[in-house]
């Protein structure tokens, strides 16, 4: 069986040489040309904004006899999940073969992706992220704002989706560290040193301990080593 398969493969490999030896002149019809003809027929296939048809595989080039080549794509057939577009190749007005170009229905989602290549440990900024339409893989999309200020665990290439699960809070306030604690009240700010009881990133709520007043308070991380508490409009 293996010998038969090997012989068959060899014969196919040398088929163009045999054709040339017999005086048969051939030409190449590019798979890209066939694919373009098939894609033009997809407008009639219904789908919503979250779905689109994507090729199942690349269309191979076709070797046909010398002559005038004409390509005719037919109407798509199949199911909501998979369609075929028949593309007939004619040579000098006669049908030479029909190539079936397959497509599957793919769901897409808009989500944040890397705007450029990122190394592991990068703290994400607005310049590192952009929104793109990518194939749905089972995880919901997320916006840029949800990722800014977080740190990526691993490297990302440009255009790769970044999920929340692939990032961690960039703790710019560490538990046990001395922080600048700012209390604001109707435009007046009082600043004192305090000890962070919990850690957090930009915008997180953390607890701090004031060593002078011996009180524990909570505030919002507003920068590296800085926590603010706004009591304007109410008693704390």
mmCIF file of C-alpha atoms in Angstrom:
data_model
loop_
_atom_site.group_PDB
_atom_site.id
_atom_site.type_symbol
_atom_site.label_atom_id
_atom_site.label_comp_id
_atom_site.label_asym_id
_atom_site.label_seq_id
_atom_site.Cartn_x
_atom_site.Cartn_y
_atom_site.Cartn_z
ATOM 1 C CA UNK A 1 0.000 0.000 0.000
ATOM 2 C CA UNK A 2 2.819 2.418 0.893
ATOM 3 C CA UNK A 3 4.592 1.561 -2.370
ATOM 4 C CA UNK A 4 1.423 2.279 -4.363
ATOM 5 C CA UNK A 5 0.974 5.635 -2.638
ATOM 6 C CA UNK A 6 4.605 6.537 -3.302
ATOM 7 C CA UNK A 7 4.291 5.695 -6.982
ATOM 8 C CA UNK A 8 1.111 7.775 -7.235
ATOM 9 C CA UNK A 9 2.796 10.757 -5.574
ATOM 10 C CA UNK A 10 5.754 10.532 -7.937
ATOM 11 C CA UNK A 11 3.475 10.392 -10.959
ATOM 12 C CA UNK A 12 1.583 13.526 -9.832
ATOM 13 C CA UNK A 13 4.854 15.324 -9.175
ATOM 14 C CA UNK A 14 6.113 14.674 -12.685
ATOM 15 C CA UNK A 15 2.747 15.172 -14.410
ATOM 16 C CA UNK A 16 3.627 18.713 -15.639
ATOM 17 C CA UNK A 17 6.896 17.388 -17.070
ATOM 18 C CA UNK A 18 5.027 14.623 -18.842
ATOM 19 C CA UNK A 19 2.532 17.113 -20.238
ATOM 20 C CA UNK A 20 5.387 19.291 -21.481
ATOM 21 C CA UNK A 21 7.052 16.263 -23.062
ATOM 22 C CA UNK A 22 3.811 15.503 -24.911
ATOM 23 C CA UNK A 23 3.562 19.074 -26.167
ATOM 24 C CA UNK A 24 0.699 20.073 -23.862
ATOM 25 C CA UNK A 25 0.992 23.728 -22.877
ATOM 26 C CA UNK A 26 -0.479 24.649 -19.487
ATOM 27 C CA UNK A 27 -1.145 27.800 -17.502
ATOM 28 C CA UNK A 28 -1.740 28.663 -13.862
ATOM 29 C CA UNK A 29 -4.976 30.077 -12.454
ATOM 30 C CA UNK A 30 -4.142 31.621 -9.097
ATOM 31 C CA UNK A 31 -6.057 30.554 -6.021
ATOM 32 C CA UNK A 32 -6.317 34.224 -5.031
ATOM 33 C CA UNK A 33 -8.260 34.969 -8.209
ATOM 34 C CA UNK A 34 -10.635 32.093 -7.500
ATOM 35 C CA UNK A 35 -11.095 33.203 -3.894
ATOM 36 C CA UNK A 36 -11.934 36.774 -4.960
ATOM 37 C CA UNK A 37 -14.601 35.480 -7.330
ATOM 38 C CA UNK A 38 -16.111 33.364 -4.547
ATOM 39 C CA UNK A 39 -16.041 36.180 -1.982
ATOM 40 C CA UNK A 40 -18.063 38.403 -4.310
ATOM 41 C CA UNK A 41 -20.994 35.978 -3.915
ATOM 42 C CA UNK A 42 -21.114 36.136 -0.098
ATOM 43 C CA UNK A 43 -23.213 39.305 0.083
ATOM 44 C CA UNK A 44 -26.350 37.195 -0.291
ATOM 45 C CA UNK A 45 -25.596 35.148 2.860
ATOM 46 C CA UNK A 46 -27.380 36.674 5.898
ATOM 47 C CA UNK A 47 -25.376 37.465 9.067
ATOM 48 C CA UNK A 48 -25.467 40.083 11.801
ATOM 49 C CA UNK A 49 -22.843 42.601 12.948
ATOM 50 C CA UNK A 50 -21.247 40.063 15.319
ATOM 51 C CA UNK A 51 -20.783 37.325 12.702
ATOM 52 C CA UNK A 52 -18.978 37.006 9.392
ATOM 53 C CA UNK A 53 -17.888 34.321 6.958
ATOM 54 C CA UNK A 54 -14.190 33.387 6.983
ATOM 55 C CA UNK A 55 -12.379 31.028 4.580
ATOM 56 C CA UNK A 56 -11.887 27.463 5.776
ATOM 57 C CA UNK A 57 -8.538 27.223 3.986
ATOM 58 C CA UNK A 58 -6.462 28.814 1.247
ATOM 59 C CA UNK A 59 -7.591 28.089 -2.299
ATOM 60 C CA UNK A 60 -4.807 26.262 -4.178
ATOM 61 C CA UNK A 61 -3.602 27.383 -7.590
ATOM 62 C CA UNK A 62 -5.087 25.435 -10.499
ATOM 63 C CA UNK A 63 -3.174 24.152 -13.551
ATOM 64 C CA UNK A 64 -5.260 24.208 -16.735
ATOM 65 C CA UNK A 65 -4.576 23.929 -20.442
ATOM 66 C CA UNK A 66 -3.494 26.940 -22.490
ATOM 67 C CA UNK A 67 -6.366 29.109 -23.691
ATOM 68 C CA UNK A 68 -8.692 31.912 -22.653
ATOM 69 C CA UNK A 69 -9.698 31.458 -19.024
ATOM 70 C CA UNK A 70 -13.034 32.641 -17.663
ATOM 71 C CA UNK A 71 -14.165 32.233 -14.057
ATOM 72 C CA UNK A 72 -17.812 32.039 -12.971
ATOM 73 C CA UNK A 73 -18.805 31.887 -9.300
ATOM 74 C CA UNK A 74 -22.170 30.373 -8.431
ATOM 75 C CA UNK A 75 -24.582 30.998 -5.573
ATOM 76 C CA UNK A 76 -23.467 29.897 -2.086
ATOM 77 C CA UNK A 77 -25.015 26.716 -0.721
ATOM 78 C CA UNK A 78 -24.911 25.071 2.693
ATOM 79 C CA UNK A 79 -26.069 25.798 6.230
ATOM 80 C CA UNK A 80 -26.022 28.847 8.563
ATOM 81 C CA UNK A 81 -22.723 27.548 9.961
ATOM 82 C CA UNK A 82 -20.937 26.545 6.741
ATOM 83 C CA UNK A 83 -21.303 27.461 3.066
ATOM 84 C CA UNK A 84 -19.637 26.466 -0.193
ATOM 85 C CA UNK A 85 -19.274 28.687 -3.243
ATOM 86 C CA UNK A 86 -18.818 26.772 -6.530
ATOM 87 C CA UNK A 87 -16.363 28.483 -8.880
ATOM 88 C CA UNK A 88 -16.313 27.146 -12.457
ATOM 89 C CA UNK A 89 -13.163 27.549 -14.529
ATOM 90 C CA UNK A 90 -13.761 27.661 -18.283
ATOM 91 C CA UNK A 91 -11.005 27.401 -20.897
ATOM 92 C CA UNK A 92 -11.887 28.628 -24.385
ATOM 93 C CA UNK A 93 -15.566 28.530 -23.480
ATOM 94 C CA UNK A 94 -15.582 24.948 -22.179
ATOM 95 C CA UNK A 95 -15.923 23.961 -18.545
ATOM 96 C CA UNK A 96 -12.609 22.629 -17.265
ATOM 97 C CA UNK A 97 -13.418 22.124 -13.547
ATOM 98 C CA UNK A 98 -15.355 23.453 -10.586
ATOM 99 C CA UNK A 99 -13.536 24.457 -7.414
ATOM 100 C CA UNK A 100 -15.554 24.532 -4.176
ATOM 101 C CA UNK A 101 -14.517 27.391 -1.877
ATOM 102 C CA UNK A 102 -15.607 26.781 1.723
ATOM 103 C CA UNK A 103 -16.472 29.336 4.402
ATOM 104 C CA UNK A 104 -17.524 28.978 8.028
ATOM 105 C CA UNK A 105 -19.518 31.423 10.124
ATOM 106 C CA UNK A 106 -17.272 33.074 12.718
ATOM 107 C CA UNK A 107 -18.438 35.155 15.672
ATOM 108 C CA UNK A 108 -16.497 38.342 16.387
ATOM 109 C CA UNK A 109 -16.244 40.666 19.378
ATOM 110 C CA UNK A 110 -14.841 44.163 19.879
ATOM 111 C CA UNK A 111 -12.242 44.210 22.611
ATOM 112 C CA UNK A 112 -9.014 45.837 23.735
ATOM 113 C CA UNK A 113 -5.862 44.633 21.952
ATOM 114 C CA UNK A 114 -2.189 45.545 22.121
ATOM 115 C CA UNK A 115 -1.511 48.647 20.031
ATOM 116 C CA UNK A 116 2.155 47.607 19.793
ATOM 117 C CA UNK A 117 4.412 44.779 20.956
ATOM 118 C CA UNK A 118 4.506 44.641 24.763
ATOM 119 C CA UNK A 119 7.028 42.957 27.042
ATOM 120 C CA UNK A 120 6.084 41.083 30.211
ATOM 121 C CA UNK A 121 5.621 43.428 33.169
ATOM 122 C CA UNK A 122 4.465 46.408 31.089
ATOM 123 C CA UNK A 123 2.136 48.725 33.001
ATOM 124 C CA UNK A 124 -0.547 49.491 30.454
ATOM 125 C CA UNK A 125 -1.234 53.043 29.325
ATOM 126 C CA UNK A 126 -3.725 54.397 26.784
ATOM 127 C CA UNK A 127 -0.974 54.371 24.127
ATOM 128 C CA UNK A 128 -0.468 50.618 24.605
ATOM 129 C CA UNK A 129 -4.088 49.742 23.830
ATOM 130 C CA UNK A 130 -6.664 50.052 21.072
ATOM 131 C CA UNK A 131 -10.058 48.536 20.239
ATOM 132 C CA UNK A 132 -10.274 45.941 17.464
ATOM 133 C CA UNK A 133 -12.758 43.398 16.099
ATOM 134 C CA UNK A 134 -11.367 39.911 16.739
ATOM 135 C CA UNK A 135 -12.686 36.313 16.589
ATOM 136 C CA UNK A 136 -14.736 35.360 19.656
ATOM 137 C CA UNK A 137 -13.003 32.666 21.726
ATOM 138 C CA UNK A 138 -15.528 32.296 24.515
ATOM 139 C CA UNK A 139 -14.294 35.190 26.657
ATOM 140 C CA UNK A 140 -16.176 38.510 26.709
ATOM 141 C CA UNK A 141 -14.555 41.622 25.345
ATOM 142 C CA UNK A 142 -13.329 44.415 27.580
ATOM 143 C CA UNK A 143 -12.642 48.096 27.079
ATOM 144 C CA UNK A 144 -9.421 50.054 27.222
ATOM 145 C CA UNK A 145 -10.319 51.829 30.475
ATOM 146 C CA UNK A 146 -10.541 48.529 32.354
ATOM 147 C CA UNK A 147 -6.876 47.772 31.543
ATOM 148 C CA UNK A 148 -5.121 51.107 31.947
ATOM 149 C CA UNK A 149 -2.780 51.014 34.937
ATOM 150 C CA UNK A 150 -2.707 47.223 35.118
ATOM 151 C CA UNK A 151 0.418 45.126 34.511
ATOM 152 C CA UNK A 152 0.634 42.287 31.953
ATOM 153 C CA UNK A 153 1.940 38.907 33.099
ATOM 154 C CA UNK A 154 3.479 37.984 29.727
ATOM 155 C CA UNK A 155 4.500 39.494 26.392
ATOM 156 C CA UNK A 156 1.885 40.479 23.797
ATOM 157 C CA UNK A 157 2.291 41.086 20.081
ATOM 158 C CA UNK A 158 0.596 43.962 18.281
ATOM 159 C CA UNK A 159 -3.082 43.199 17.674
ATOM 160 C CA UNK A 160 -3.320 40.425 20.286
ATOM 161 C CA UNK A 161 -6.356 40.671 22.587
ATOM 162 C CA UNK A 162 -5.568 41.398 26.251
ATOM 163 C CA UNK A 163 -7.966 39.874 28.765
ATOM 164 C CA UNK A 164 -8.315 41.100 32.335
ATOM 165 C CA UNK A 165 -7.222 37.624 33.478
ATOM 166 C CA UNK A 166 -3.848 38.172 31.762
ATOM 167 C CA UNK A 167 -3.106 41.236 33.876
ATOM 168 C CA UNK A 168 -2.607 42.123 37.516
ATOM 169 C CA UNK A 169 -3.111 45.239 39.593
ATOM 170 C CA UNK A 170 0.019 47.373 39.544
ATOM 171 C CA UNK A 171 0.322 48.002 43.270
ATOM 172 C CA UNK A 172 1.738 51.501 43.496
ATOM 173 C CA UNK A 173 0.865 51.427 47.206
ATOM 174 C CA UNK A 174 2.365 48.474 49.046
ATOM 175 C CA UNK A 175 1.057 47.098 52.384
ATOM 176 C CA UNK A 176 3.268 48.322 55.248
ATOM 177 C CA UNK A 177 4.766 51.181 53.257
ATOM 178 C CA UNK A 178 4.724 54.829 54.302
ATOM 179 C CA UNK A 179 2.345 56.859 52.144
ATOM 180 C CA UNK A 180 1.347 60.479 51.825
ATOM 181 C CA UNK A 181 -2.231 60.658 53.118
ATOM 182 C CA UNK A 182 -4.157 63.696 51.836
ATOM 183 C CA UNK A 183 -7.477 64.682 53.374
ATOM 184 C CA UNK A 184 -9.517 67.171 51.318
ATOM 185 C CA UNK A 185 -12.416 69.185 52.683
ATOM 186 C CA UNK A 186 -14.078 71.853 50.528
ATOM 187 C CA UNK A 187 -10.884 72.908 48.790
ATOM 188 C CA UNK A 188 -8.637 72.623 51.846
ATOM 189 C CA UNK A 189 -6.045 69.838 51.850
ATOM 190 C CA UNK A 190 -4.213 68.471 54.884
ATOM 191 C CA UNK A 191 -1.307 66.106 54.332
ATOM 192 C CA UNK A 192 0.244 63.647 56.776
ATOM 193 C CA UNK A 193 2.363 60.517 56.677
ATOM 194 C CA UNK A 194 0.510 57.254 57.245
ATOM 195 C CA UNK A 195 1.161 53.520 57.063
ATOM 196 C CA UNK A 196 -0.656 51.541 54.370
ATOM 197 C CA UNK A 197 -2.508 48.576 55.861
ATOM 198 C CA UNK A 198 -3.541 47.249 52.441
ATOM 199 C CA UNK A 199 -2.091 47.620 48.972
ATOM 200 C CA UNK A 200 -3.656 48.729 45.713
ATOM 201 C CA UNK A 201 -3.304 50.265 42.294
ATOM 202 C CA UNK A 202 -4.496 53.535 40.799
ATOM 203 C CA UNK A 203 -8.111 54.192 41.847
ATOM 204 C CA UNK A 204 -8.273 51.366 44.393
ATOM 205 C CA UNK A 205 -9.551 51.844 47.934
ATOM 206 C CA UNK A 206 -6.938 51.080 50.614
ATOM 207 C CA UNK A 207 -6.751 51.337 54.401
ATOM 208 C CA UNK A 208 -4.104 53.469 56.087
ATOM 209 C CA UNK A 209 -3.132 54.031 59.729
ATOM 210 C CA UNK A 210 -2.317 57.495 60.985
ATOM 211 C CA UNK A 211 0.409 57.150 63.650
ATOM 212 C CA UNK A 212 -0.320 60.603 65.107
ATOM 213 C CA UNK A 213 -4.069 60.224 65.574
ATOM 214 C CA UNK A 214 -3.940 56.447 65.974
ATOM 215 C CA UNK A 215 -6.869 56.146 63.572
ATOM 216 C CA UNK A 216 -7.404 53.823 60.624
ATOM 217 C CA UNK A 217 -9.031 55.405 57.570
ATOM 218 C CA UNK A 218 -9.674 54.444 53.981
ATOM 219 C CA UNK A 219 -8.816 56.441 50.901
ATOM 220 C CA UNK A 220 -8.261 56.255 47.159
ATOM 221 C CA UNK A 221 -4.888 55.605 45.565
ATOM 222 C CA UNK A 222 -4.154 58.626 43.373
ATOM 223 C CA UNK A 223 -0.498 58.040 42.589
ATOM 224 C CA UNK A 224 2.625 56.145 43.671
ATOM 225 C CA UNK A 225 2.681 56.276 47.480
ATOM 226 C CA UNK A 226 -0.260 58.690 47.613
ATOM 227 C CA UNK A 227 -3.714 58.082 49.110
ATOM 228 C CA UNK A 228 -6.462 60.704 49.222
ATOM 229 C CA UNK A 229 -9.684 61.029 51.219
ATOM 230 C CA UNK A 230 -12.274 63.661 50.258
ATOM 231 C CA UNK A 231 -14.694 64.476 53.070
ATOM 232 C CA UNK A 232 -16.292 67.465 51.378
ATOM 233 C CA UNK A 233 -20.024 67.589 51.987
ATOM 234 C CA UNK A 234 -20.146 65.165 54.892
ATOM 235 C CA UNK A 235 -18.663 64.090 58.194
ATOM 236 C CA UNK A 236 -16.298 61.108 58.371
#
